Short mmCIF file of C-alpha atoms in Angstrom, two decimals:
data_model
loop_
_atom_site.label_atom_id
_atom_site.label_comp_id
_atom_site.label_asym_id
_atom_site.label_seq_id
_atom_site.Cartn_x
_atom_site.Cartn_y
_atom_site.Cartn_z
CA MET X 6 33.96 -251.25 -228.67
CA SER X 7 37.13 -251.92 -230.53
CA PRO X 8 36.61 -251.58 -234.68
CA ASN X 9 36.70 -255.79 -234.73
CA ARG X 10 34.40 -256.33 -232.90
CA ARG X 11 31.48 -256.74 -233.77
CA VAL X 12 28.03 -258.38 -231.45
CA VAL X 13 27.38 -256.64 -228.48
CA ILE X 14 26.84 -259.55 -225.46
CA VAL X 15 24.68 -257.41 -222.27
CA PRO X 16 23.93 -259.53 -219.71
CA CYS X 17 21.84 -258.72 -216.58
CA SER X 18 24.34 -260.05 -213.70
CA GLY X 19 21.53 -259.72 -211.58
CA ILE X 20 22.88 -259.80 -207.84
CA GLY X 21 19.64 -261.30 -206.75
CA LYS X 22 19.94 -264.98 -207.39
CA THR X 23 22.42 -266.93 -209.03
CA PHE X 24 21.35 -266.84 -211.95
CA GLY X 25 22.33 -263.01 -212.40
CA THR X 26 25.56 -264.71 -211.31
CA VAL X 27 25.38 -267.26 -213.75
CA SER X 28 24.52 -265.45 -216.40
CA ARG X 29 28.11 -263.09 -216.03
CA GLU X 30 29.67 -265.63 -215.54
CA ALA X 31 28.89 -267.55 -218.99
CA ALA X 32 28.98 -263.52 -220.69
CA TYR X 33 33.01 -263.09 -219.83
CA THR X 34 32.89 -266.62 -221.11
CA VAL X 35 31.54 -265.68 -224.05
CA VAL X 36 33.81 -262.40 -224.06
CA GLU X 37 37.13 -263.91 -222.97
CA ASP X 38 37.54 -267.15 -223.81
CA LEU X 39 35.73 -268.41 -226.32
CA ARG X 40 35.10 -264.78 -228.85
CA PRO X 41 37.37 -262.87 -227.50
CA ASP X 42 37.40 -260.78 -230.98
CA THR X 43 34.34 -260.60 -232.42
CA ALA X 44 32.47 -259.82 -228.80
CA GLU X 45 32.03 -257.39 -226.90
CA LEU X 46 30.60 -256.76 -223.16
CA VAL X 47 28.23 -253.61 -222.31
CA ALA X 48 26.92 -253.14 -218.70
CA LEU X 49 23.14 -252.25 -219.46
CA SER X 50 23.35 -250.42 -216.54
CA LEU X 51 25.01 -247.60 -218.59
CA LEU X 52 22.61 -248.88 -221.66
CA VAL X 53 19.99 -247.80 -219.24
CA LEU X 54 21.75 -244.89 -217.97
CA GLY X 55 22.27 -243.14 -220.73
CA ASP X 56 25.94 -244.44 -221.21
CA GLU X 57 26.96 -242.65 -224.93
CA GLU X 58 29.61 -245.13 -225.51
CA ALA X 59 26.74 -248.30 -224.45
CA ARG X 60 24.64 -246.61 -226.08
CA ALA X 61 26.59 -246.65 -229.24
CA ALA X 62 27.89 -249.86 -229.01
CA VAL X 63 24.75 -251.19 -228.54
CA ALA X 64 23.35 -249.23 -232.44
CA GLU X 65 25.74 -249.41 -234.13
CA HIS X 66 25.93 -254.10 -233.39
CA PRO X 67 23.21 -256.69 -232.52
CA THR X 68 22.80 -257.45 -229.73
CA ILE X 69 22.04 -260.37 -227.47
CA THR X 70 21.17 -260.60 -224.49
CA ILE X 71 21.55 -263.19 -221.34
CA ASP X 72 19.05 -262.87 -218.63
CA GLY X 73 18.91 -264.74 -215.14
CA CYS X 74 15.16 -265.17 -214.85
CA ARG X 75 11.93 -265.74 -216.79
CA LEU X 76 11.79 -261.26 -215.45
CA ALA X 77 14.20 -261.30 -218.11
CA CYS X 78 15.65 -257.36 -217.27
CA ALA X 79 17.66 -256.95 -220.38
CA THR X 80 16.01 -258.47 -222.76
CA LYS X 81 12.90 -255.82 -221.42
CA MET X 82 15.85 -252.96 -220.49
CA VAL X 83 17.26 -254.07 -223.91
CA GLN X 84 13.85 -252.64 -225.88
CA GLU X 85 12.60 -249.72 -223.20
CA SER X 86 15.99 -248.29 -224.68
CA GLY X 87 14.56 -248.32 -228.56
CA PHE X 88 17.50 -250.69 -229.17
CA THR X 89 16.15 -254.44 -230.66
CA VAL X 90 17.61 -256.89 -229.40
CA ALA X 91 19.14 -259.83 -231.30
CA ARG X 92 19.40 -262.59 -229.55
CA SER X 93 18.02 -263.38 -225.70
CA PHE X 94 18.85 -265.81 -224.51
CA THR X 95 18.15 -267.52 -220.73
CA VAL X 96 19.97 -269.11 -217.68
CA LEU X 97 16.06 -271.15 -216.62
CA ASP X 98 16.26 -271.82 -220.36
CA ALA X 99 19.71 -273.61 -219.89
CA PHE X 100 19.30 -275.01 -216.72
CA ARG X 101 16.31 -276.61 -218.31
CA LYS X 102 18.31 -278.04 -221.08
CA HIS X 103 20.24 -279.22 -218.13
CA ARG X 104 18.82 -280.34 -215.36
CA ASP X 105 21.60 -281.81 -214.16
CA LEU X 106 23.90 -278.88 -214.33
CA LYS X 107 21.88 -277.41 -210.90
CA PRO X 108 23.53 -273.95 -210.11
CA GLU X 109 24.00 -272.70 -206.74
CA GLY X 110 25.74 -269.16 -205.13
CA ILE X 111 25.48 -265.50 -205.99
CA SER X 112 28.89 -264.58 -204.96
CA SER X 113 30.61 -268.26 -205.62
CA LEU X 114 28.96 -270.43 -208.45
CA ASN X 115 29.11 -274.29 -207.03
CA PRO X 116 31.27 -275.85 -210.67
CA GLU X 117 27.63 -277.68 -211.51
CA GLY X 118 27.09 -273.79 -212.23
CA GLN X 119 30.53 -273.18 -213.65
CA LYS X 120 29.84 -275.83 -216.46
CA LEU X 121 25.88 -274.17 -217.23
CA ALA X 122 27.74 -271.18 -217.40
CA ARG X 123 30.03 -272.91 -220.63
CA VAL X 124 27.51 -274.54 -221.09
CA LEU X 125 24.99 -271.68 -222.20
CA ALA X 126 28.34 -269.62 -222.81
CA GLU X 127 29.06 -271.85 -226.26
CA GLU X 128 25.37 -271.59 -227.29
CA VAL X 129 26.13 -267.75 -226.83
CA ALA X 130 28.75 -268.85 -229.11
CA GLU X 131 27.20 -270.15 -231.83
CA ALA X 132 24.92 -267.14 -232.60
CA VAL X 133 27.54 -264.18 -232.43
CA ASP X 134 29.06 -266.16 -235.07
CA GLU X 135 25.62 -266.59 -236.94
CA LEU X 136 25.09 -262.93 -236.61
CA ALA X 137 28.81 -261.49 -237.12
CA LYS X 138 28.56 -262.98 -241.09
CA VAL X 139 24.55 -261.87 -240.64
CA TYR X 140 25.73 -257.80 -240.07
CA PRO X 141 29.62 -258.21 -241.40
CA ASP X 142 30.31 -254.81 -242.18
CA ASN X 143 29.40 -253.47 -238.57
CA GLY X 144 31.84 -252.21 -236.58
CA GLY X 145 35.10 -251.37 -238.41
CA SER X 146 36.93 -251.76 -241.25
CA ASP X 147 39.06 -254.70 -240.29
CA ALA X 148 35.56 -256.37 -239.61
CA ASP X 149 36.23 -258.95 -242.99
CA SER X 150 39.17 -260.63 -241.42
CA ALA X 151 37.88 -260.88 -238.58
CA MET P 5 -0.51 -255.63 -181.50
CA PRO P 6 0.39 -254.28 -184.60
CA ILE P 7 3.74 -255.63 -185.88
CA LEU P 8 6.35 -252.50 -186.92
CA PRO P 9 8.57 -253.66 -189.73
CA LYS P 10 12.65 -253.97 -189.28
CA LYS P 11 14.14 -251.01 -191.01
CA LYS P 12 17.02 -252.44 -193.20
CA VAL P 13 19.32 -250.85 -194.90
CA GLY P 14 19.36 -252.02 -199.34
CA ILE P 15 22.36 -252.15 -200.92
CA VAL P 16 22.30 -251.68 -204.95
CA ALA P 17 25.40 -252.08 -206.61
CA CYS P 18 26.77 -251.31 -209.98
CA SER P 19 27.50 -254.49 -211.07
CA GLY P 20 29.46 -252.81 -213.69
CA GLU P 21 30.93 -256.12 -215.83
CA GLU P 22 33.65 -254.37 -218.32
CA MET P 23 36.19 -252.93 -215.15
CA PRO P 24 37.18 -254.73 -212.22
CA GLU P 25 35.81 -252.01 -209.60
CA GLY P 26 32.69 -253.50 -211.23
CA THR P 27 33.06 -256.53 -210.18
CA VAL P 28 34.47 -254.91 -206.68
CA SER P 29 31.37 -253.30 -205.98
CA ARG P 30 29.47 -256.31 -206.81
CA VAL P 31 31.74 -258.92 -204.38
CA ALA P 32 31.92 -256.11 -201.62
CA ALA P 33 27.98 -255.37 -201.41
CA LEU P 34 27.96 -259.58 -202.26
CA LYS P 35 30.28 -259.96 -198.37
CA VAL P 36 28.09 -257.37 -196.50
CA LEU P 37 24.93 -259.05 -197.76
CA GLU P 38 26.72 -262.46 -197.01
CA GLU P 39 28.52 -262.37 -194.03
CA LEU P 40 28.78 -259.23 -192.90
CA ARG P 41 25.03 -257.62 -191.79
CA PRO P 42 22.87 -260.27 -193.86
CA ASN P 43 20.34 -259.30 -190.86
CA ASP P 44 20.58 -256.03 -191.70
CA THR P 45 20.73 -255.80 -194.93
CA VAL P 46 18.53 -256.47 -197.79
CA THR P 47 19.64 -257.16 -201.38
CA ILE P 48 18.65 -254.10 -204.61
CA CYS P 49 18.88 -255.76 -207.36
CA LEU P 50 19.98 -253.04 -210.04
CA PRO P 51 18.72 -254.05 -213.67
CA LEU P 52 14.93 -255.49 -211.81
CA PHE P 53 15.03 -251.68 -210.58
CA LEU P 54 16.37 -250.11 -213.53
CA ALA P 55 13.71 -252.52 -214.97
CA GLY P 56 10.64 -252.08 -212.97
CA GLY P 57 10.69 -254.23 -210.10
CA GLU P 58 8.09 -252.49 -207.44
CA GLY P 59 9.51 -254.43 -204.28
CA ASP P 60 12.64 -253.17 -205.60
CA ARG P 61 11.99 -249.40 -205.42
CA ALA P 62 9.97 -249.25 -202.73
CA PHE P 63 11.74 -250.46 -200.70
CA ALA P 64 14.19 -248.04 -201.48
CA ARG P 65 11.39 -245.23 -201.42
CA PHE P 66 11.52 -246.17 -197.45
CA TYR P 67 14.12 -247.72 -196.35
CA PRO P 68 17.34 -245.91 -196.31
CA THR P 69 19.60 -246.87 -199.09
CA VAL P 70 23.26 -247.06 -199.36
CA ALA P 71 24.76 -247.32 -203.57
CA ILE P 72 28.12 -249.06 -204.14
CA ASP P 73 29.67 -247.75 -207.49
CA GLY P 74 32.89 -249.02 -209.11
CA CYS P 75 33.78 -245.97 -211.09
CA GLU P 76 32.33 -241.46 -210.92
CA LYS P 77 30.03 -242.45 -213.41
CA ARG P 78 27.90 -244.20 -210.61
CA CYS P 79 25.02 -245.84 -211.91
CA ALA P 80 23.73 -247.55 -208.66
CA ALA P 81 23.07 -243.89 -207.33
CA ARG P 82 21.50 -242.34 -209.89
CA ALA P 83 19.47 -245.23 -210.54
CA THR P 84 18.29 -245.43 -206.90
CA GLU P 85 18.29 -241.25 -206.98
CA MET P 86 16.33 -242.13 -210.21
CA TYR P 87 13.93 -244.42 -209.08
CA SER P 88 13.62 -243.97 -205.62
CA GLY P 89 15.01 -241.84 -203.23
CA LYS P 90 18.97 -240.22 -202.87
CA PRO P 91 20.75 -243.03 -201.17
CA ALA P 92 20.74 -242.49 -197.97
CA ALA P 93 25.20 -242.78 -198.49
CA SER P 94 26.50 -243.23 -201.78
CA ILE P 95 31.05 -245.57 -201.89
CA VAL P 96 32.44 -245.55 -204.93
CA VAL P 97 35.01 -248.16 -205.74
CA THR P 98 38.03 -246.17 -207.24
CA GLU P 99 38.03 -243.74 -204.71
CA VAL P 100 38.28 -246.09 -201.34
CA VAL P 101 41.44 -247.36 -203.96
CA ARG P 102 42.44 -244.43 -204.91
CA ARG P 103 42.11 -243.50 -200.81
CA ASN P 104 44.21 -247.09 -199.04
CA GLY P 105 47.44 -246.48 -202.09
CA LEU P 106 45.99 -249.49 -203.34
CA GLY P 107 47.81 -250.98 -206.16
CA PRO P 108 45.90 -251.06 -209.83
CA ILE P 109 42.73 -253.86 -209.63
CA ARG P 110 42.76 -256.06 -211.93
CA GLY P 111 40.41 -258.93 -213.29
CA SER P 112 36.96 -258.38 -213.78
CA ARG P 113 36.42 -261.48 -214.08
CA ARG P 114 38.72 -263.02 -210.79
CA LEU P 115 39.80 -260.21 -209.29
CA ASN P 116 43.59 -259.82 -208.86
CA GLU P 117 44.54 -259.57 -204.59
CA ALA P 118 44.26 -255.92 -204.47
CA GLY P 119 40.90 -255.81 -205.79
CA MET P 120 39.80 -258.23 -203.04
CA GLN P 121 41.53 -256.53 -199.96
CA ALA P 122 39.82 -253.19 -202.12
CA ALA P 123 36.51 -255.35 -202.16
CA ASP P 124 37.21 -256.07 -198.64
CA LEU P 125 37.73 -252.78 -197.24
CA VAL P 126 34.46 -251.32 -198.93
CA ALA P 127 32.54 -253.87 -197.53
CA GLN P 128 33.97 -252.74 -194.03
CA GLU P 129 33.04 -248.96 -195.24
CA VAL P 130 29.49 -250.14 -196.88
CA ALA P 131 29.03 -252.08 -193.24
CA ARG P 132 30.04 -248.89 -190.77
CA LEU P 133 27.48 -247.38 -193.11
CA VAL P 134 24.15 -249.60 -192.02
CA ASP P 135 25.58 -249.22 -188.27
CA GLN P 136 26.00 -245.53 -188.40
CA LEU P 137 22.21 -245.51 -190.78
CA LEU P 138 20.70 -248.38 -187.60
CA GLY P 139 21.72 -245.75 -185.53
CA ARG P 140 23.91 -248.31 -184.04
CA THR P 141 27.11 -246.01 -183.08
CA GLY P 142 28.03 -243.27 -181.08
CA GLN P 143 27.85 -240.83 -184.38
CA LYS P 144 23.62 -240.32 -185.29
CA ALA P 145 23.56 -241.33 -189.32
CA THR P 146 20.55 -238.77 -190.76
CA PRO P 147 19.69 -240.45 -193.50
CA GLU P 148 17.72 -237.24 -194.62
CA ALA P 149 17.28 -237.94 -198.61
CA VAL P 150 15.77 -240.63 -198.67
CA VAL P 151 13.09 -239.73 -195.72
CA GLU P 152 12.45 -237.00 -196.78
CA GLU P 153 12.55 -238.30 -200.42
CA ALA P 154 9.45 -240.29 -198.77
CA ALA P 155 7.77 -237.52 -197.18
CA ALA P 156 7.07 -235.58 -199.86
CA GLU P 157 5.26 -238.44 -201.04
CA VAL P 158 2.17 -237.71 -198.67
CA PRO P 159 -0.16 -234.86 -199.51
CA GLU P 160 0.17 -232.55 -198.03
CA ASP P 161 -2.65 -232.46 -195.20
CA GLU P 162 -3.99 -231.57 -191.91
CA GLU P 163 -1.24 -231.79 -189.03
CA GLY P 164 -2.41 -235.33 -187.12
CA THR P 165 -3.67 -236.42 -190.15
CA ILE P 166 -3.11 -240.95 -190.94
CA THR P 167 -1.76 -241.88 -194.27
CA LEU P 168 -0.36 -245.15 -196.40
CA CYS P 169 3.27 -243.65 -197.41
CA SER P 170 2.41 -243.52 -200.86
CA CYS P 171 6.97 -245.57 -201.11
CA GLY P 172 3.72 -248.54 -201.23
CA SER P 173 4.96 -250.28 -198.81
CA GLY P 174 1.59 -249.65 -196.73
CA ILE P 175 3.85 -248.47 -193.62
CA PRO P 176 1.36 -245.51 -192.57
CA VAL P 177 2.92 -242.30 -191.22
CA GLN P 178 1.43 -238.96 -189.64
CA LYS P 179 1.59 -234.99 -189.73
CA VAL P 180 3.23 -233.86 -186.37
CA SER P 181 3.52 -230.28 -185.98
CA VAL P 182 7.47 -229.83 -184.29
CA ASN P 183 8.12 -226.39 -183.61
CA GLY P 184 5.86 -224.46 -184.74
CA ARG P 185 5.99 -226.21 -188.66
CA VAL P 186 4.25 -229.68 -189.30
CA VAL P 187 6.87 -233.10 -190.49
CA THR P 188 6.28 -236.23 -191.12
CA LEU P 189 6.17 -238.56 -188.94
CA ILE P 190 6.49 -242.38 -190.79
CA ALA P 191 4.94 -245.46 -188.39
CA LEU P 192 3.91 -242.82 -185.65
CA PRO P 193 -0.10 -244.47 -186.47
CA ALA P 194 1.33 -248.36 -185.63
CA ILE P 195 3.62 -246.88 -182.39
CA PHE P 196 1.47 -245.46 -180.61
CA GLU P 197 -0.43 -248.60 -181.15
CA GLN P 198 1.86 -250.58 -180.02
CA PHE P 199 3.04 -247.81 -176.90
CA TYR P 200 -1.17 -248.21 -176.23
CA LYS P 201 -2.27 -251.67 -176.39
CA ALA P 202 1.81 -252.61 -174.51
CA GLY P 203 -0.16 -250.11 -171.07
CA LYS P 204 2.19 -247.00 -171.34
CA ARG P 205 0.44 -244.15 -170.44
CA PRO P 206 1.59 -241.00 -171.95
CA GLY P 207 4.20 -239.10 -169.91
CA GLY P 208 7.56 -239.57 -168.13
CA GLY P 209 9.44 -242.41 -168.98
CA THR P 210 6.32 -242.62 -172.09
CA THR P 211 8.28 -239.76 -173.88
CA GLN P 212 11.31 -240.86 -174.07
CA GLU P 213 11.26 -244.52 -175.33
CA LEU P 214 8.44 -242.91 -177.71
CA LEU P 215 11.18 -241.05 -178.68
CA GLU P 216 13.88 -243.10 -179.41
CA VAL P 217 12.07 -245.59 -181.19
CA THR P 218 10.30 -242.82 -183.73
CA ARG P 219 13.92 -241.91 -184.15
CA ILE P 220 14.46 -245.80 -185.82
CA TYR P 221 11.79 -244.92 -188.92
CA ASN P 222 12.92 -241.62 -189.01
CA PRO P 223 15.45 -238.53 -188.70
CA ILE P 224 15.05 -236.96 -185.62
CA PRO P 225 18.21 -234.16 -185.27
CA PRO P 226 20.02 -233.63 -182.12
CA GLU P 227 19.01 -230.74 -181.66
CA GLU P 228 15.73 -230.74 -182.18
CA GLU P 229 15.13 -234.34 -179.49
CA ALA P 230 13.32 -232.41 -177.01
CA ALA P 231 10.63 -230.53 -179.31
CA TYR P 232 9.58 -233.94 -181.27
CA ALA P 233 9.92 -235.25 -177.95
CA GLU P 234 7.03 -232.73 -176.68
CA ALA P 235 5.06 -232.75 -179.98
CA LEU P 236 5.34 -237.32 -179.52
CA ALA P 237 3.66 -236.86 -175.27
CA ARG P 238 1.29 -235.20 -177.02
CA GLU P 239 0.23 -236.56 -180.01
CA TYR P 240 0.49 -239.16 -178.24
CA GLU P 241 -1.62 -237.99 -175.09
CA LYS P 242 -4.33 -236.86 -178.07
CA TYR P 243 -3.97 -241.12 -179.72
CA CYS P 244 -4.57 -242.33 -175.77
CA ARG P 245 -7.94 -239.91 -174.95
CA LYS P 246 -9.26 -240.82 -178.66
CA GLN P 247 -9.04 -244.53 -177.63
CA VAL P 248 -10.46 -244.26 -174.46
CA LYS P 249 -13.77 -242.39 -175.97
CA GLY P 250 -14.19 -244.96 -178.60
CA VAL P 251 -12.77 -242.58 -181.24
CA PRO P 252 -11.98 -243.89 -184.04
CA MET K 11 -10.19 -263.02 -207.33
CA GLU K 12 -9.62 -260.65 -203.78
CA PHE K 13 -6.39 -260.78 -201.87
CA LEU K 14 -5.12 -259.80 -199.05
CA GLU K 15 -1.44 -259.00 -198.87
CA LEU K 16 1.90 -258.95 -196.73
CA THR K 17 4.86 -257.85 -197.39
CA VAL K 18 8.23 -258.80 -194.81
CA ASP K 19 11.25 -255.91 -196.38
CA LYS K 20 10.87 -256.03 -200.36
CA PHE K 21 8.50 -259.23 -201.04
CA THR K 22 4.39 -258.50 -201.03
CA PHE K 23 2.43 -261.78 -201.41
CA ARG K 24 -0.99 -262.08 -202.08
CA PHE K 25 -3.13 -264.31 -200.44
CA ALA K 26 -5.78 -265.15 -202.50
CA THR K 27 -9.26 -265.36 -200.26
CA ASP K 28 -11.91 -266.94 -202.10
CA ARG K 29 -9.65 -270.56 -201.49
CA TYR K 30 -8.37 -272.62 -198.15
CA TYR K 31 -4.30 -273.44 -197.77
CA HIS K 32 -2.48 -275.81 -196.34
CA PRO K 33 -0.05 -274.70 -194.47
CA ASP K 34 3.06 -275.50 -196.25
CA GLY K 35 1.67 -273.52 -199.25
CA VAL K 36 -0.95 -275.35 -201.25
CA TRP K 37 -4.10 -274.11 -201.97
CA ALA K 38 -7.16 -275.46 -202.19
CA LEU K 39 -10.67 -273.99 -204.13
CA PRO K 40 -12.98 -275.53 -203.99
CA GLU K 41 -15.62 -276.74 -207.63
CA GLU K 42 -18.91 -278.66 -208.72
CA ASP K 43 -19.19 -281.90 -208.04
CA ASN K 44 -17.26 -282.65 -205.17
CA ARG K 45 -14.05 -280.80 -207.04
CA VAL K 46 -11.02 -279.60 -205.48
CA ARG K 47 -9.04 -277.42 -207.71
CA ILE K 48 -5.27 -277.21 -206.34
CA GLY K 49 -2.25 -274.97 -206.70
CA LEU K 50 0.76 -273.44 -204.66
CA SER K 51 0.33 -270.63 -202.72
CA ASP K 52 1.92 -267.09 -204.25
CA PHE K 53 4.66 -266.94 -201.15
CA ALA K 54 5.45 -270.36 -202.12
CA GLN K 55 5.18 -269.55 -204.99
CA GLN K 56 8.68 -266.34 -204.45
CA SER K 57 10.02 -268.74 -201.90
CA ASN K 58 11.00 -270.84 -203.58
CA GLY K 59 11.84 -269.07 -207.39
CA ASP K 60 11.49 -270.07 -210.41
CA VAL K 61 9.68 -273.00 -211.84
CA ALA K 62 11.97 -274.72 -213.95
CA PHE K 63 10.28 -277.99 -213.52
CA ALA K 64 6.78 -279.26 -212.26
CA GLU K 65 5.85 -282.54 -212.33
CA VAL K 66 1.98 -283.25 -210.52
CA LYS K 67 0.63 -287.39 -210.05
CA PRO K 68 -0.64 -288.57 -213.72
CA VAL K 69 -3.77 -288.78 -213.64
CA GLY K 70 -6.15 -291.96 -211.65
CA THR K 71 -3.76 -291.83 -208.91
CA THR K 72 -5.25 -292.27 -205.17
CA VAL K 73 -3.67 -289.29 -202.99
CA ALA K 74 -4.69 -288.86 -199.14
CA PHE K 75 -4.39 -285.51 -196.91
CA GLY K 76 -0.63 -284.09 -196.44
CA GLU K 77 0.83 -286.89 -199.05
CA GLU K 78 3.28 -285.68 -202.30
CA VAL K 79 0.55 -285.01 -205.16
CA ALA K 80 3.45 -282.91 -207.12
CA SER K 81 7.70 -282.08 -207.18
CA ILE K 82 9.00 -278.98 -208.05
CA GLU K 83 12.19 -278.33 -209.42
CA THR K 84 13.58 -274.85 -209.02
CA ILE K 85 17.10 -273.50 -209.14
CA LYS K 86 16.80 -273.72 -205.93
CA ALA K 87 14.99 -275.82 -204.74
CA ASN K 88 13.56 -279.02 -205.37
CA VAL K 89 9.96 -278.77 -203.51
CA PHE K 90 7.67 -281.60 -202.45
CA VAL K 91 4.27 -280.85 -202.70
CA PRO K 92 1.87 -281.86 -200.57
CA THR K 93 -1.90 -282.49 -201.79
CA PRO K 94 -4.97 -280.53 -199.23
CA VAL K 95 -6.64 -283.32 -200.37
CA SER K 96 -7.42 -286.51 -200.76
CA GLY K 97 -8.42 -288.06 -203.12
CA THR K 98 -8.07 -288.95 -207.34
CA VAL K 99 -6.39 -286.77 -209.56
CA VAL K 100 -8.88 -286.89 -211.79
CA GLU K 101 -7.34 -283.23 -214.02
CA VAL K 102 -3.04 -282.11 -214.44
CA ASN K 103 -2.84 -278.85 -216.09
CA GLN K 104 -0.94 -280.55 -218.76
CA ALA K 105 0.48 -276.80 -220.10
CA LEU K 106 2.92 -276.78 -216.92
CA GLU K 107 4.69 -279.19 -219.28
CA VAL K 108 5.95 -276.16 -221.69
CA ARG K 109 5.48 -273.22 -219.62
CA PRO K 110 6.60 -274.67 -215.90
CA GLU K 111 6.80 -270.84 -215.35
CA LEU K 112 2.60 -269.93 -215.75
CA ILE K 113 3.12 -271.26 -211.50
CA ASN K 114 5.32 -268.11 -210.66
CA GLU K 115 3.19 -265.98 -213.11
CA ASP K 116 0.01 -266.51 -212.13
CA PRO K 117 -0.16 -269.09 -209.11
CA TYR K 118 -4.07 -268.93 -208.29
CA GLY K 119 -4.66 -268.85 -211.59
CA GLU K 120 -3.46 -270.51 -214.71
CA GLY K 121 -0.33 -271.80 -213.00
CA TRP K 122 -2.87 -274.38 -211.30
CA LEU K 123 -1.22 -278.08 -210.83
CA ALA K 124 -4.39 -280.56 -210.66
CA VAL K 125 -8.00 -280.66 -210.15
CA ILE K 126 -9.28 -284.43 -207.29
CA ALA K 127 -12.15 -284.95 -207.18
CA ALA K 128 -12.65 -285.08 -202.72
CA SER K 129 -13.18 -288.43 -201.08
CA ASP K 130 -14.07 -285.79 -198.03
CA TRP K 131 -13.49 -282.70 -198.48
CA GLU K 132 -15.77 -281.85 -195.35
CA ALA K 133 -12.90 -282.98 -193.34
CA ASP K 134 -9.97 -282.04 -195.56
CA ARG K 135 -11.29 -278.39 -195.59
CA ALA K 136 -11.33 -278.34 -191.44
CA ARG K 137 -8.12 -278.88 -191.33
CA LEU K 138 -6.61 -276.06 -194.02
CA LEU K 139 -6.86 -272.07 -192.97
CA ASP K 140 -8.68 -269.86 -194.00
CA ALA K 141 -6.22 -266.70 -196.31
CA GLN K 142 -5.59 -265.20 -193.34
CA ALA K 143 -5.05 -267.86 -190.39
CA TYR K 144 -2.19 -268.73 -193.56
CA LEU K 145 -1.11 -265.03 -193.74
CA GLU K 146 -0.40 -264.68 -189.94
CA ARG K 147 1.68 -268.23 -190.08
CA VAL K 148 3.67 -267.24 -193.25
CA ARG K 149 3.95 -264.38 -191.00
CA GLU K 150 5.81 -266.46 -188.75
CA ILE K 151 7.60 -268.34 -191.47
CA ALA K 152 9.01 -265.55 -192.48
CA GLU K 153 9.80 -264.50 -189.22
CA GLU K 154 12.11 -267.30 -187.68
CA GLU K 155 13.57 -267.34 -191.04
CA MET K 156 14.75 -263.74 -190.51
CA LYS K 157 15.92 -265.09 -186.33
CA LYS K 158 17.99 -267.46 -188.47
CA ARG K 159 19.71 -265.48 -189.84
#
């Protein structure tokens, strides 16, 4: 993890339903477009299978999970791997708030799905800001200037 | 008539978000599942698999799986092995890229052209593996690892014993003696029942037919085909005798 | 509660044996005083996916066999829910307003949709399937789906 990035995002990236694709797209939107200096992705499978770098990132930084569906695989597995989830989001909840944005497609999202991912990403970005304030010293020497 | 489960292949992709090769694995898997072999493949959702999705895990214990990984860390293959059984085949995107001399893959979120090309190549390779595993090509696929895993979980019973495969699929298995050793054959009781109800008499062409159907669910090494045929003929004859006598 | 089970690929569907089923995936469980509780079958909830919204006709609504008694929106589909029994809606599961996911989590229990005061339960029951017959229907649907793919 880059020293100045202070919040970890773990999406489920499920492949069986459109939800997983929205979670993945939302996560990319946060780390590439909305909060590139503060948030960084960690792959769930790396974390669960014991990758040291992934585990260190989650251990040292507040973690936000983005799950597709109610099974909440990302949240469950971060917790079962022995870490704390600072905030969790689900695509299903986002859809409940934005009924007009019905996502479709797993390999490529329809425009509504992309909008839903964006809306969800904006919510996540707010959570990133809050967590970055609460944990200002996490992650490295230049954290304060980030 | 009993319904024999159609043999399918599970596809597990790592979908790693941090590197473009992870996205290649995802795109390739979806291409196989949605376009190239939709009737023969089933999605294994890696996060659900990790989180204890019993349906996914049971499926992967009974059926062969192909793991598609972005990098050498092989998360998808390792997870499959850890929770179900060794994948029948494992593909690593970086190797395919190197082998085919593709340009640098970029864009975890939106793959560049080389990335899309890699996804196509990986998907084609997976489709070929699926065909092999389903016995559709000249080269016989022998997914021993997966089938052995399922069989290994069956309690050590006597020859002829019928039990349910403990992979959770509810599929019956039967132990038979082949060349002096006891092997577990998946779905054999259902195959026998199907043949019997179709009025197929033991011996003659039935034995060859039995061998072909049994092969769909079980790896049969070419050098042992004759021994398997003999065992199947013997067991089917016993089965038919029991039906006639009304022995359960 | 006892169940029959059907496994198709990686999916296992359960069928509670104590009730009747409309072929379109709605169960009906007769209770006392001619009341019949209804809900979505496990197969219906699994094949339609996670429920985002569930809207059941309000108490007092009169419904005839097969008419819409609820509409359910999942991320996959908008589901028309036909009533397996004619009569008047006398109770609606209020919990679904805040937790529609109960339909997925517990389709035969807490995820029930409504209770209907039946106008002619015996006649309706004759048009419904028992668990075994409904399982066979689901098997057919699953096979048709496979052929379409």
